[in-house]
Amino acid sequence: AGPSTREEKKSIDRGKELAEDILIRILDRTDYLKNPLAIGLDDEWKKKSMNFDDRMKTQGIYIFHVSASQRIIYVGKTRGETMDFRTRLYRHATKSASQSNPKVYEMLKKLQGETGDPILVSLVSVAEIRKLFKGKPLRDAAMIDIYEQVLIHFLKPEVQE
């Protein structure tokens, strides 16, 4: 009971050519929260950002959290080829730079005031993300987009757009 016409068979064959597997590995929650940076907000950002390491010059996915309670606040990504972690995080960590989308900044500010705990960010670089994909090769931007959604569903952040 195969395809009844020659056109149906061609259509099925084309579909097989397009089908490729992509496997995405999901790590344990604690693996995503390793090696965090305390970012500080507003004036504190300016002080702390002077001591950031080279990871801030890369791209990928970032996770805002508080260490004491392991609360995940927000999962985001760098956008575009020229956007790095430092620039992206600056737009969340300072009031003046967050004006176009203040929701994350306001939550971070509120949380810092309530808990007194430092706001932490953990970074998942595009180099790390590449290792988590197997199968059909994808562009870095596509892997970042897909993996951000995976982490949003897996980590269930408190604030998400």
PDB file of C-alpha atoms in Angstrom:
ATOM      1  CA  ALA A   1       0.000   0.000   0.000  1.00  0.00           C
ATOM      2  CA  GLY A   2       2.600   2.535  -1.129  1.00  0.00           C
ATOM      3  CA  PRO A   3       2.104   5.753  -3.028  1.00  0.00           C
ATOM      4  CA  SER A   4      -0.531   5.353  -5.745  1.00  0.00           C
ATOM      5  CA  THR A   5       0.858   7.787  -8.267  1.00  0.00           C
ATOM      6  CA  ARG A   6       4.263   8.743  -9.538  1.00  0.00           C
ATOM      7  CA  GLU A   7       3.777  12.348  -8.213  1.00  0.00           C
ATOM      8  CA  GLU A   8       2.985  11.069  -4.694  1.00  0.00           C
ATOM      9  CA  LYS A   9       6.193   9.003  -4.706  1.00  0.00           C
ATOM     10  CA  LYS A  10       8.267  12.035  -5.795  1.00  0.00           C
ATOM     11  CA  SER A  11       6.701  14.102  -3.009  1.00  0.00           C
ATOM     12  CA  ILE A  12       7.515  11.456  -0.393  1.00  0.00           C
ATOM     13  CA  ASP A  13      11.096  11.157  -1.663  1.00  0.00           C
ATOM     14  CA  ARG A  14      11.596  14.943  -1.454  1.00  0.00           C
ATOM     15  CA  GLY A  15      10.284  14.890   2.122  1.00  0.00           C
ATOM     16  CA  LYS A  16      12.842  12.221   3.050  1.00  0.00           C
ATOM     17  CA  GLU A  17      15.627  14.367   1.617  1.00  0.00           C
ATOM     18  CA  LEU A  18      14.606  17.294   3.829  1.00  0.00           C
ATOM     19  CA  ALA A  19      14.235  15.294   7.042  1.00  0.00           C
ATOM     20  CA  GLU A  20      17.302  15.457   9.270  1.00  0.00           C
ATOM     21  CA  ASP A  21      17.695  14.766  12.960  1.00  0.00           C
ATOM     22  CA  ILE A  22      18.852  17.351  15.434  1.00  0.00           C
ATOM     23  CA  LEU A  23      19.558  16.218  18.962  1.00  0.00           C
ATOM     24  CA  ILE A  24      19.737  18.791  21.750  1.00  0.00           C
ATOM     25  CA  ARG A  25      21.336  17.887  25.060  1.00  0.00           C
ATOM     26  CA  ILE A  26      19.917  19.432  28.232  1.00  0.00           C
ATOM     27  CA  LEU A  27      22.247  19.680  31.207  1.00  0.00           C
ATOM     28  CA  ASP A  28      21.372  19.484  34.879  1.00  0.00           C
ATOM     29  CA  ARG A  29      19.964  22.757  36.264  1.00  0.00           C
ATOM     30  CA  THR A  30      23.044  23.314  38.454  1.00  0.00           C
ATOM     31  CA  ASP A  31      25.334  23.087  35.411  1.00  0.00           C
ATOM     32  CA  TYR A  32      23.738  26.228  33.977  1.00  0.00           C
ATOM     33  CA  LEU A  33      24.319  28.160  37.199  1.00  0.00           C
ATOM     34  CA  LYS A  34      28.039  27.431  37.559  1.00  0.00           C
ATOM     35  CA  ASN A  35      30.615  30.238  37.620  1.00  0.00           C
ATOM     36  CA  PRO A  36      28.198  33.155  37.972  1.00  0.00           C
ATOM     37  CA  LEU A  37      29.190  36.801  37.966  1.00  0.00           C
ATOM     38  CA  ALA A  38      27.728  39.324  40.412  1.00  0.00           C
ATOM     39  CA  ILE A  39      26.652  42.143  38.144  1.00  0.00           C
ATOM     40  CA  GLY A  40      25.396  44.913  40.402  1.00  0.00           C
ATOM     41  CA  LEU A  41      22.776  47.425  39.318  1.00  0.00           C
ATOM     42  CA  ASP A  42      23.161  51.059  38.257  1.00  0.00           C
ATOM     43  CA  ASP A  43      26.301  52.577  39.897  1.00  0.00           C
ATOM     44  CA  GLU A  44      27.329  49.172  41.227  1.00  0.00           C
ATOM     45  CA  TRP A  45      27.270  47.866  37.623  1.00  0.00           C
ATOM     46  CA  LYS A  46      29.873  50.447  36.667  1.00  0.00           C
ATOM     47  CA  LYS A  47      32.199  49.314  39.470  1.00  0.00           C
ATOM     48  CA  LYS A  48      31.763  45.580  38.955  1.00  0.00           C
ATOM     49  CA  SER A  49      31.873  45.704  35.149  1.00  0.00           C
ATOM     50  CA  MET A  50      35.484  46.936  35.255  1.00  0.00           C
ATOM     51  CA  ASN A  51      36.490  43.506  36.574  1.00  0.00           C
ATOM     52  CA  PHE A  52      34.474  41.294  34.226  1.00  0.00           C
ATOM     53  CA  ASP A  53      36.397  38.551  32.451  1.00  0.00           C
ATOM     54  CA  ASP A  54      36.593  37.729  28.743  1.00  0.00           C
ATOM     55  CA  ARG A  55      33.337  35.739  28.836  1.00  0.00           C
ATOM     56  CA  MET A  56      31.502  39.071  28.673  1.00  0.00           C
ATOM     57  CA  LYS A  57      32.900  39.656  25.162  1.00  0.00           C
ATOM     58  CA  THR A  58      31.185  36.554  23.774  1.00  0.00           C
ATOM     59  CA  GLN A  59      27.630  35.721  22.746  1.00  0.00           C
ATOM     60  CA  GLY A  60      25.037  33.216  23.863  1.00  0.00           C
ATOM     61  CA  ILE A  61      22.438  32.866  26.590  1.00  0.00           C
ATOM     62  CA  TYR A  62      22.432  34.457  30.035  1.00  0.00           C
ATOM     63  CA  ILE A  63      20.545  33.493  33.183  1.00  0.00           C
ATOM     64  CA  PHE A  64      19.814  35.990  35.961  1.00  0.00           C
ATOM     65  CA  HIS A  65      19.469  34.336  39.354  1.00  0.00           C
ATOM     66  CA  VAL A  66      19.991  34.681  43.090  1.00  0.00           C
ATOM     67  CA  SER A  67      22.310  32.144  44.674  1.00  0.00           C
ATOM     68  CA  ALA A  68      20.802  31.694  48.137  1.00  0.00           C
ATOM     69  CA  SER A  69      17.481  30.381  46.905  1.00  0.00           C
ATOM     70  CA  GLN A  70      18.524  29.265  43.411  1.00  0.00           C
ATOM     71  CA  ARG A  71      15.733  31.479  42.073  1.00  0.00           C
ATOM     72  CA  ILE A  72      15.864  31.856  38.317  1.00  0.00           C
ATOM     73  CA  ILE A  73      14.752  35.363  37.422  1.00  0.00           C
ATOM     74  CA  TYR A  74      15.182  35.646  33.658  1.00  0.00           C
ATOM     75  CA  VAL A  75      16.681  33.825  30.678  1.00  0.00           C
ATOM     76  CA  GLY A  76      17.818  35.917  27.721  1.00  0.00           C
ATOM     77  CA  LYS A  77      20.128  35.906  24.735  1.00  0.00           C
ATOM     78  CA  THR A  78      22.457  38.199  22.905  1.00  0.00           C
ATOM     79  CA  ARG A  79      20.884  39.480  19.696  1.00  0.00           C
ATOM     80  CA  GLY A  80      22.731  40.151  16.465  1.00  0.00           C
ATOM     81  CA  GLU A  81      26.346  39.691  15.459  1.00  0.00           C
ATOM     82  CA  THR A  82      27.633  42.764  17.306  1.00  0.00           C
ATOM     83  CA  MET A  83      25.779  42.172  20.585  1.00  0.00           C
ATOM     84  CA  ASP A  84      27.901  40.634  23.331  1.00  0.00           C
ATOM     85  CA  PHE A  85      27.022  39.725  26.925  1.00  0.00           C
ATOM     86  CA  ARG A  86      28.433  42.948  28.361  1.00  0.00           C
ATOM     87  CA  THR A  87      26.263  45.173  26.151  1.00  0.00           C
ATOM     88  CA  ARG A  88      23.153  43.068  26.605  1.00  0.00           C
ATOM     89  CA  LEU A  89      23.470  42.842  30.382  1.00  0.00           C
ATOM     90  CA  TYR A  90      24.148  46.566  30.665  1.00  0.00           C
ATOM     91  CA  ARG A  91      20.698  47.110  29.144  1.00  0.00           C
ATOM     92  CA  HIS A  92      19.133  45.121  31.989  1.00  0.00           C
ATOM     93  CA  ALA A  93      21.342  46.332  34.844  1.00  0.00           C
ATOM     94  CA  THR A  94      21.032  50.092  34.543  1.00  0.00           C
ATOM     95  CA  LYS A  95      17.876  52.137  34.709  1.00  0.00           C
ATOM     96  CA  SER A  96      18.932  54.550  31.981  1.00  0.00           C
ATOM     97  CA  ALA A  97      19.704  51.762  29.486  1.00  0.00           C
ATOM     98  CA  SER A  98      16.582  49.720  30.285  1.00  0.00           C
ATOM     99  CA  GLN A  99      14.011  52.355  29.348  1.00  0.00           C
ATOM    100  CA  SER A 100      12.797  50.631  26.178  1.00  0.00           C
ATOM    101  CA  ASN A 101      12.039  47.437  28.141  1.00  0.00           C
ATOM    102  CA  PRO A 102      12.244  48.035  31.905  1.00  0.00           C
ATOM    103  CA  LYS A 103      10.503  44.855  33.139  1.00  0.00           C
ATOM    104  CA  VAL A 104      13.671  42.853  33.856  1.00  0.00           C
ATOM    105  CA  TYR A 105      15.521  45.808  35.404  1.00  0.00           C
ATOM    106  CA  GLU A 106      12.558  46.551  37.691  1.00  0.00           C
ATOM    107  CA  MET A 107      12.365  42.924  38.849  1.00  0.00           C
ATOM    108  CA  LEU A 108      16.111  42.784  39.511  1.00  0.00           C
ATOM    109  CA  LYS A 109      15.986  46.058  41.464  1.00  0.00           C
ATOM    110  CA  LYS A 110      13.004  44.864  43.517  1.00  0.00           C
ATOM    111  CA  LEU A 111      14.619  41.503  44.230  1.00  0.00           C
ATOM    112  CA  GLN A 112      17.894  43.090  45.305  1.00  0.00           C
ATOM    113  CA  GLY A 113      16.015  45.380  47.686  1.00  0.00           C
ATOM    114  CA  GLU A 114      13.951  42.532  49.167  1.00  0.00           C
ATOM    115  CA  THR A 115      16.706  39.964  49.621  1.00  0.00           C
ATOM    116  CA  GLY A 116      19.894  41.996  49.872  1.00  0.00           C
ATOM    117  CA  ASP A 117      21.488  39.198  47.841  1.00  0.00           C
ATOM    118  CA  PRO A 118      23.650  40.086  44.862  1.00  0.00           C
ATOM    119  CA  ILE A 119      22.131  39.651  41.418  1.00  0.00           C
ATOM    120  CA  LEU A 120      24.061  36.913  39.626  1.00  0.00           C
ATOM    121  CA  VAL A 121      24.285  36.065  35.973  1.00  0.00           C
ATOM    122  CA  SER A 122      25.473  32.781  34.514  1.00  0.00           C
ATOM    123  CA  LEU A 123      26.570  32.664  30.895  1.00  0.00           C
ATOM    124  CA  VAL A 124      26.197  29.875  28.357  1.00  0.00           C
ATOM    125  CA  SER A 125      28.482  30.821  25.486  1.00  0.00           C
ATOM    126  CA  VAL A 126      27.802  29.969  21.874  1.00  0.00           C
ATOM    127  CA  ALA A 127      30.878  27.692  22.001  1.00  0.00           C
ATOM    128  CA  GLU A 128      29.221  25.712  24.815  1.00  0.00           C
ATOM    129  CA  ILE A 129      25.875  25.696  23.006  1.00  0.00           C
ATOM    130  CA  ARG A 130      27.474  24.230  19.850  1.00  0.00           C
ATOM    131  CA  LYS A 131      28.579  21.194  21.907  1.00  0.00           C
ATOM    132  CA  LEU A 132      24.972  20.566  22.969  1.00  0.00           C
ATOM    133  CA  PHE A 133      23.665  20.147  19.397  1.00  0.00           C
ATOM    134  CA  LYS A 134      24.209  17.032  17.301  1.00  0.00           C
ATOM    135  CA  GLY A 135      23.028  16.313  13.781  1.00  0.00           C
ATOM    136  CA  LYS A 136      22.237  18.829  11.075  1.00  0.00           C
ATOM    137  CA  PRO A 137      24.584  21.825  11.351  1.00  0.00           C
ATOM    138  CA  LEU A 138      22.861  25.086  12.262  1.00  0.00           C
ATOM    139  CA  ARG A 139      23.999  28.706  12.311  1.00  0.00           C
ATOM    140  CA  ASP A 140      25.062  30.043  15.706  1.00  0.00           C
ATOM    141  CA  ALA A 141      22.105  32.452  15.815  1.00  0.00           C
ATOM    142  CA  ALA A 142      19.663  29.581  15.235  1.00  0.00           C
ATOM    143  CA  MET A 143      21.232  27.465  17.991  1.00  0.00           C
ATOM    144  CA  ILE A 144      21.084  30.407  20.413  1.00  0.00           C
ATOM    145  CA  ASP A 145      17.406  31.042  19.568  1.00  0.00           C
ATOM    146  CA  ILE A 146      16.454  27.380  19.979  1.00  0.00           C
ATOM    147  CA  TYR A 147      18.448  26.824  23.156  1.00  0.00           C
ATOM    148  CA  GLU A 148      17.077  29.973  24.783  1.00  0.00           C
ATOM    149  CA  GLN A 149      13.570  28.539  24.377  1.00  0.00           C
ATOM    150  CA  VAL A 150      14.701  25.172  25.751  1.00  0.00           C
ATOM    151  CA  LEU A 151      16.128  26.875  28.853  1.00  0.00           C
ATOM    152  CA  ILE A 152      13.035  29.021  29.371  1.00  0.00           C
ATOM    153  CA  HIS A 153      10.900  25.883  29.485  1.00  0.00           C
ATOM    154  CA  PHE A 154      13.424  23.895  31.514  1.00  0.00           C
ATOM    155  CA  LEU A 155      14.403  26.557  34.109  1.00  0.00           C
ATOM    156  CA  LYS A 156      10.980  28.291  34.363  1.00  0.00           C
ATOM    157  CA  PRO A 157      12.216  31.840  35.111  1.00  0.00           C
ATOM    158  CA  GLU A 158      10.032  34.152  37.189  1.00  0.00           C
ATOM    159  CA  VAL A 159      10.041  36.969  34.628  1.00  0.00           C
ATOM    160  CA  GLN A 160       9.807  36.174  30.951  1.00  0.00           C
ATOM    161  CA  GLU A 161       8.523  38.220  28.033  1.00  0.00           C
TER     162      GLU A 161
END
